Amino acid sequence: MVKRNGTRRASRDAWRAAAGVLCCAGLVLLTACGGGGDGDGTPPTATGTLEELAAKAHCEPRLQTDAQELRQANCTTKDGRYVLATFATDRGQREWINEANDYGGSYLIGRRWVAVSDATVIAALRGRLGGTVENAAPHGGSGAGDSGHHGS
C-alpha cells in the first residue's frame, strides 16, 4: 500500500513539474510574441493614418497621391528623404510592394503602411516606427546590388 501511494505521489509530482515547465514556456512565448518591439530596442510597429505615421517619424508629409486605396507622401527629416505610403487593404499594400521591389531600395513595412528609402534612412525610421525591413535589389541592372534576376 505504501508503494502504491508513493507511486501516485511521484506521478503527481512529475505532472506538476511538467505543468510548471509548460507554464513557464508559455510565458516566455507570450513575452516574445507580445505587442512590444523586437527585443532589439525597436519600438512596437506604429499604426495610424498617413499624417499620424508622419508625425511619429518627425516628418511634415508632402502629399503626392490621395486616393481611397492609396495615400502617398514625400518626407524629409534629418535622417534623409523617403516615401511614406498607406493602404486601404493588405492586398493593395502587398501588390504595391511587389511592383516597387523591381526598383530596388529598402522598405520599412507595417500594418497597411510602407516607407521606402535607402537602408540608412530606413534604419533610422525603424527606430521611431518599428516595422519589418525588406531590401530589394534592382532588377535588370549590372551594378552593385544586382540580384542576377532579370525579367524575360
PDB file of C-alpha atoms in Angstrom:
ATOM      1  CA  MET A   1       0.000   0.000   0.000  1.00  0.00           C
ATOM      2  CA  VAL A   2       2.839   2.375   0.766  1.00  0.00           C
ATOM      3  CA  LYS A   3       4.412   1.649  -2.577  1.00  0.00           C
ATOM      4  CA  ARG A   4       1.175   2.432  -4.371  1.00  0.00           C
ATOM      5  CA  ASN A   5       0.739   5.821  -2.623  1.00  0.00           C
ATOM      6  CA  GLY A   6       4.402   6.572  -3.257  1.00  0.00           C
ATOM      7  CA  THR A   7       3.937   5.829  -6.961  1.00  0.00           C
ATOM      8  CA  ARG A   8       0.874   8.066  -7.101  1.00  0.00           C
ATOM      9  CA  ARG A   9       2.706  10.843  -5.300  1.00  0.00           C
ATOM     10  CA  ALA A  10       5.717  10.555  -7.662  1.00  0.00           C
ATOM     11  CA  SER A  11       3.421  10.554 -10.686  1.00  0.00           C
ATOM     12  CA  ARG A  12       1.529  13.575  -9.351  1.00  0.00           C
ATOM     13  CA  ASP A  13       4.805  15.408  -8.669  1.00  0.00           C
ATOM     14  CA  ALA A  14       6.027  14.635 -12.205  1.00  0.00           C
ATOM     15  CA  TRP A  15       2.807  16.055 -13.671  1.00  0.00           C
ATOM     16  CA  ARG A  16       3.104  19.179 -11.530  1.00  0.00           C
ATOM     17  CA  ALA A  17       6.701  19.670 -12.625  1.00  0.00           C
ATOM     18  CA  ALA A  18       5.745  19.205 -16.276  1.00  0.00           C
ATOM     19  CA  ALA A  19       2.842  21.649 -15.902  1.00  0.00           C
ATOM     20  CA  GLY A  20       5.194  24.196 -14.319  1.00  0.00           C
ATOM     21  CA  VAL A  21       7.653  23.865 -17.196  1.00  0.00           C
ATOM     22  CA  LEU A  22       4.833  24.287 -19.742  1.00  0.00           C
ATOM     23  CA  CYS A  23       3.511  27.370 -17.952  1.00  0.00           C
ATOM     24  CA  CYS A  24       6.980  28.933 -17.907  1.00  0.00           C
ATOM     25  CA  ALA A  25       7.488  28.114 -21.593  1.00  0.00           C
ATOM     26  CA  GLY A  26       4.095  29.652 -22.391  1.00  0.00           C
ATOM     27  CA  LEU A  27       5.005  32.848 -20.544  1.00  0.00           C
ATOM     28  CA  VAL A  28       8.278  33.091 -22.442  1.00  0.00           C
ATOM     29  CA  LEU A  29       6.434  32.686 -25.741  1.00  0.00           C
ATOM     30  CA  LEU A  30       3.812  35.268 -24.801  1.00  0.00           C
ATOM     31  CA  THR A  31       6.510  37.735 -23.823  1.00  0.00           C
ATOM     32  CA  ALA A  32       8.447  37.149 -27.050  1.00  0.00           C
ATOM     33  CA  CYS A  33       5.329  37.463 -29.214  1.00  0.00           C
ATOM     34  CA  GLY A  34       3.743  40.328 -27.308  1.00  0.00           C
ATOM     35  CA  GLY A  35       2.917  43.793 -28.577  1.00  0.00           C
ATOM     36  CA  GLY A  36       6.351  45.171 -27.751  1.00  0.00           C
ATOM     37  CA  GLY A  37       9.274  45.659 -30.072  1.00  0.00           C
ATOM     38  CA  ASP A  38      11.605  43.051 -31.473  1.00  0.00           C
ATOM     39  CA  GLY A  39      13.741  42.819 -28.355  1.00  0.00           C
ATOM     40  CA  ASP A  40      16.467  44.747 -30.185  1.00  0.00           C
ATOM     41  CA  GLY A  41      15.337  48.167 -28.982  1.00  0.00           C
ATOM     42  CA  THR A  42      12.858  48.618 -31.838  1.00  0.00           C
ATOM     43  CA  PRO A  43       9.502  50.086 -30.786  1.00  0.00           C
ATOM     44  CA  PRO A  44       6.224  48.285 -31.465  1.00  0.00           C
ATOM     45  CA  THR A  45       5.076  48.699 -35.059  1.00  0.00           C
ATOM     46  CA  ALA A  46       3.241  52.003 -35.420  1.00  0.00           C
ATOM     47  CA  THR A  47      -0.299  52.247 -36.745  1.00  0.00           C
ATOM     48  CA  GLY A  48      -2.421  55.141 -37.928  1.00  0.00           C
ATOM     49  CA  THR A  49      -3.182  57.436 -40.808  1.00  0.00           C
ATOM     50  CA  LEU A  50      -0.516  58.805 -43.108  1.00  0.00           C
ATOM     51  CA  GLU A  51      -0.444  62.018 -41.071  1.00  0.00           C
ATOM     52  CA  GLU A  52      -0.199  60.142 -37.746  1.00  0.00           C
ATOM     53  CA  LEU A  53       2.652  57.970 -39.027  1.00  0.00           C
ATOM     54  CA  ALA A  54       4.441  61.016 -40.441  1.00  0.00           C
ATOM     55  CA  ALA A  55       4.163  62.770 -37.077  1.00  0.00           C
ATOM     56  CA  LYS A  56       5.669  59.734 -35.308  1.00  0.00           C
ATOM     57  CA  ALA A  57       8.510  59.816 -37.852  1.00  0.00           C
ATOM     58  CA  HIS A  58       9.008  63.579 -37.307  1.00  0.00           C
ATOM     59  CA  CYS A  59       8.026  64.436 -40.881  1.00  0.00           C
ATOM     60  CA  GLU A  60       5.788  67.055 -42.445  1.00  0.00           C
ATOM     61  CA  PRO A  61       4.345  64.988 -45.333  1.00  0.00           C
ATOM     62  CA  ARG A  62       4.076  66.459 -48.837  1.00  0.00           C
ATOM     63  CA  LEU A  63       1.080  64.560 -50.212  1.00  0.00           C
ATOM     64  CA  GLN A  64       1.609  63.144 -53.713  1.00  0.00           C
ATOM     65  CA  THR A  65      -1.298  60.687 -54.023  1.00  0.00           C
ATOM     66  CA  ASP A  66      -4.597  60.964 -52.173  1.00  0.00           C
ATOM     67  CA  ALA A  67      -6.857  58.149 -53.325  1.00  0.00           C
ATOM     68  CA  GLN A  68      -9.185  55.865 -51.403  1.00  0.00           C
ATOM     69  CA  GLU A  69      -6.905  52.831 -51.820  1.00  0.00           C
ATOM     70  CA  LEU A  70      -3.525  54.620 -51.547  1.00  0.00           C
ATOM     71  CA  ARG A  71      -2.193  57.745 -49.868  1.00  0.00           C
ATOM     72  CA  GLN A  72       1.430  58.565 -50.571  1.00  0.00           C
ATOM     73  CA  ALA A  73       3.665  61.425 -49.448  1.00  0.00           C
ATOM     74  CA  ASN A  74       7.283  62.527 -49.693  1.00  0.00           C
ATOM     75  CA  CYS A  75       9.015  63.160 -46.390  1.00  0.00           C
ATOM     76  CA  THR A  76      12.307  64.744 -45.438  1.00  0.00           C
ATOM     77  CA  THR A  77      13.800  64.514 -41.963  1.00  0.00           C
ATOM     78  CA  LYS A  78      17.264  64.994 -40.511  1.00  0.00           C
ATOM     79  CA  ASP A  79      17.895  61.349 -41.471  1.00  0.00           C
ATOM     80  CA  GLY A  80      17.100  61.863 -45.167  1.00  0.00           C
ATOM     81  CA  ARG A  81      14.308  61.630 -47.718  1.00  0.00           C
ATOM     82  CA  TYR A  82      11.756  58.837 -48.049  1.00  0.00           C
ATOM     83  CA  VAL A  83       8.328  57.994 -49.404  1.00  0.00           C
ATOM     84  CA  LEU A  84       5.601  57.082 -46.932  1.00  0.00           C
ATOM     85  CA  ALA A  85       2.504  55.277 -48.219  1.00  0.00           C
ATOM     86  CA  THR A  86      -0.637  53.984 -46.526  1.00  0.00           C
ATOM     87  CA  PHE A  87      -3.081  51.472 -47.979  1.00  0.00           C
ATOM     88  CA  ALA A  88      -6.779  50.685 -47.609  1.00  0.00           C
ATOM     89  CA  THR A  89      -6.169  46.910 -47.810  1.00  0.00           C
ATOM     90  CA  ASP A  90      -3.445  44.373 -47.062  1.00  0.00           C
ATOM     91  CA  ARG A  91      -3.691  43.124 -50.645  1.00  0.00           C
ATOM     92  CA  GLY A  92      -3.166  46.614 -52.050  1.00  0.00           C
ATOM     93  CA  GLN A  93      -0.096  47.009 -49.860  1.00  0.00           C
ATOM     94  CA  ARG A  94       1.423  43.694 -50.980  1.00  0.00           C
ATOM     95  CA  GLU A  95       0.762  44.445 -54.664  1.00  0.00           C
ATOM     96  CA  TRP A  96       2.398  47.869 -54.307  1.00  0.00           C
ATOM     97  CA  ILE A  97       5.453  46.351 -52.585  1.00  0.00           C
ATOM     98  CA  ASN A  98       5.752  43.641 -55.243  1.00  0.00           C
ATOM     99  CA  GLU A  99       5.764  46.232 -58.021  1.00  0.00           C
ATOM    100  CA  ALA A 100       8.097  48.598 -56.166  1.00  0.00           C
ATOM    101  CA  ASN A 101      10.594  45.787 -55.479  1.00  0.00           C
ATOM    102  CA  ASP A 102      11.555  45.924 -59.165  1.00  0.00           C
ATOM    103  CA  TYR A 103      13.163  49.300 -58.485  1.00  0.00           C
ATOM    104  CA  GLY A 104      15.246  48.147 -55.521  1.00  0.00           C
ATOM    105  CA  GLY A 105      15.670  50.017 -52.264  1.00  0.00           C
ATOM    106  CA  SER A 106      14.847  49.340 -48.648  1.00  0.00           C
ATOM    107  CA  TYR A 107      11.309  49.081 -47.335  1.00  0.00           C
ATOM    108  CA  LEU A 108      10.053  49.550 -43.801  1.00  0.00           C
ATOM    109  CA  ILE A 109       6.759  47.711 -43.595  1.00  0.00           C
ATOM    110  CA  GLY A 110       3.980  47.993 -41.052  1.00  0.00           C
ATOM    111  CA  ARG A 111       0.290  47.165 -40.985  1.00  0.00           C
ATOM    112  CA  ARG A 112      -1.024  48.828 -44.173  1.00  0.00           C
ATOM    113  CA  TRP A 113       1.886  51.244 -44.495  1.00  0.00           C
ATOM    114  CA  VAL A 114       5.321  51.317 -46.120  1.00  0.00           C
ATOM    115  CA  ALA A 115       8.278  53.687 -46.017  1.00  0.00           C
ATOM    116  CA  VAL A 116      10.799  53.496 -48.886  1.00  0.00           C
ATOM    117  CA  SER A 117      14.330  54.897 -48.993  1.00  0.00           C
ATOM    118  CA  ASP A 118      17.928  53.796 -48.692  1.00  0.00           C
ATOM    119  CA  ALA A 119      18.989  51.435 -45.911  1.00  0.00           C
ATOM    120  CA  THR A 120      20.390  54.179 -43.656  1.00  0.00           C
ATOM    121  CA  VAL A 121      17.168  56.201 -43.650  1.00  0.00           C
ATOM    122  CA  ILE A 122      15.049  53.073 -43.166  1.00  0.00           C
ATOM    123  CA  ALA A 123      17.160  52.030 -40.154  1.00  0.00           C
ATOM    124  CA  ALA A 124      16.598  55.441 -38.554  1.00  0.00           C
ATOM    125  CA  LEU A 125      12.843  55.325 -39.285  1.00  0.00           C
ATOM    126  CA  ARG A 126      12.567  51.853 -37.803  1.00  0.00           C
ATOM    127  CA  GLY A 127      13.770  53.315 -34.519  1.00  0.00           C
ATOM    128  CA  ARG A 128      10.660  55.537 -34.493  1.00  0.00           C
ATOM    129  CA  LEU A 129       8.036  53.451 -36.330  1.00  0.00           C
ATOM    130  CA  GLY A 130       9.016  49.844 -35.654  1.00  0.00           C
ATOM    131  CA  GLY A 131       8.077  47.548 -38.515  1.00  0.00           C
ATOM    132  CA  THR A 132       9.881  44.996 -40.652  1.00  0.00           C
ATOM    133  CA  VAL A 133      12.678  45.774 -43.101  1.00  0.00           C
ATOM    134  CA  GLU A 134      12.754  44.280 -46.599  1.00  0.00           C
ATOM    135  CA  ASN A 135      15.563  45.009 -49.046  1.00  0.00           C
ATOM    136  CA  ALA A 136      15.198  44.650 -52.800  1.00  0.00           C
ATOM    137  CA  ALA A 137      17.931  44.684 -55.424  1.00  0.00           C
ATOM    138  CA  PRO A 138      17.118  46.466 -58.677  1.00  0.00           C
ATOM    139  CA  HIS A 139      16.260  44.049 -61.466  1.00  0.00           C
ATOM    140  CA  GLY A 140      17.968  44.165 -64.826  1.00  0.00           C
ATOM    141  CA  GLY A 141      20.887  46.262 -63.561  1.00  0.00           C
ATOM    142  CA  SER A 142      24.529  45.429 -63.831  1.00  0.00           C
ATOM    143  CA  GLY A 143      25.811  47.435 -60.899  1.00  0.00           C
ATOM    144  CA  ALA A 144      26.386  46.655 -57.257  1.00  0.00           C
ATOM    145  CA  GLY A 145      23.408  45.101 -55.545  1.00  0.00           C
ATOM    146  CA  ASP A 146      22.234  43.366 -58.704  1.00  0.00           C
ATOM    147  CA  SER A 147      20.457  40.194 -57.662  1.00  0.00           C
ATOM    148  CA  GLY A 148      21.007  38.483 -61.001  1.00  0.00           C
ATOM    149  CA  HIS A 149      17.264  38.135 -61.527  1.00  0.00           C
ATOM    150  CA  HIS A 150      16.292  39.572 -64.868  1.00  0.00           C
ATOM    151  CA  GLY A 151      12.901  39.864 -66.485  1.00  0.00           C
ATOM    152  CA  SER A 152      12.205  37.713 -69.524  1.00  0.00           C
TER     153      SER A 152
END
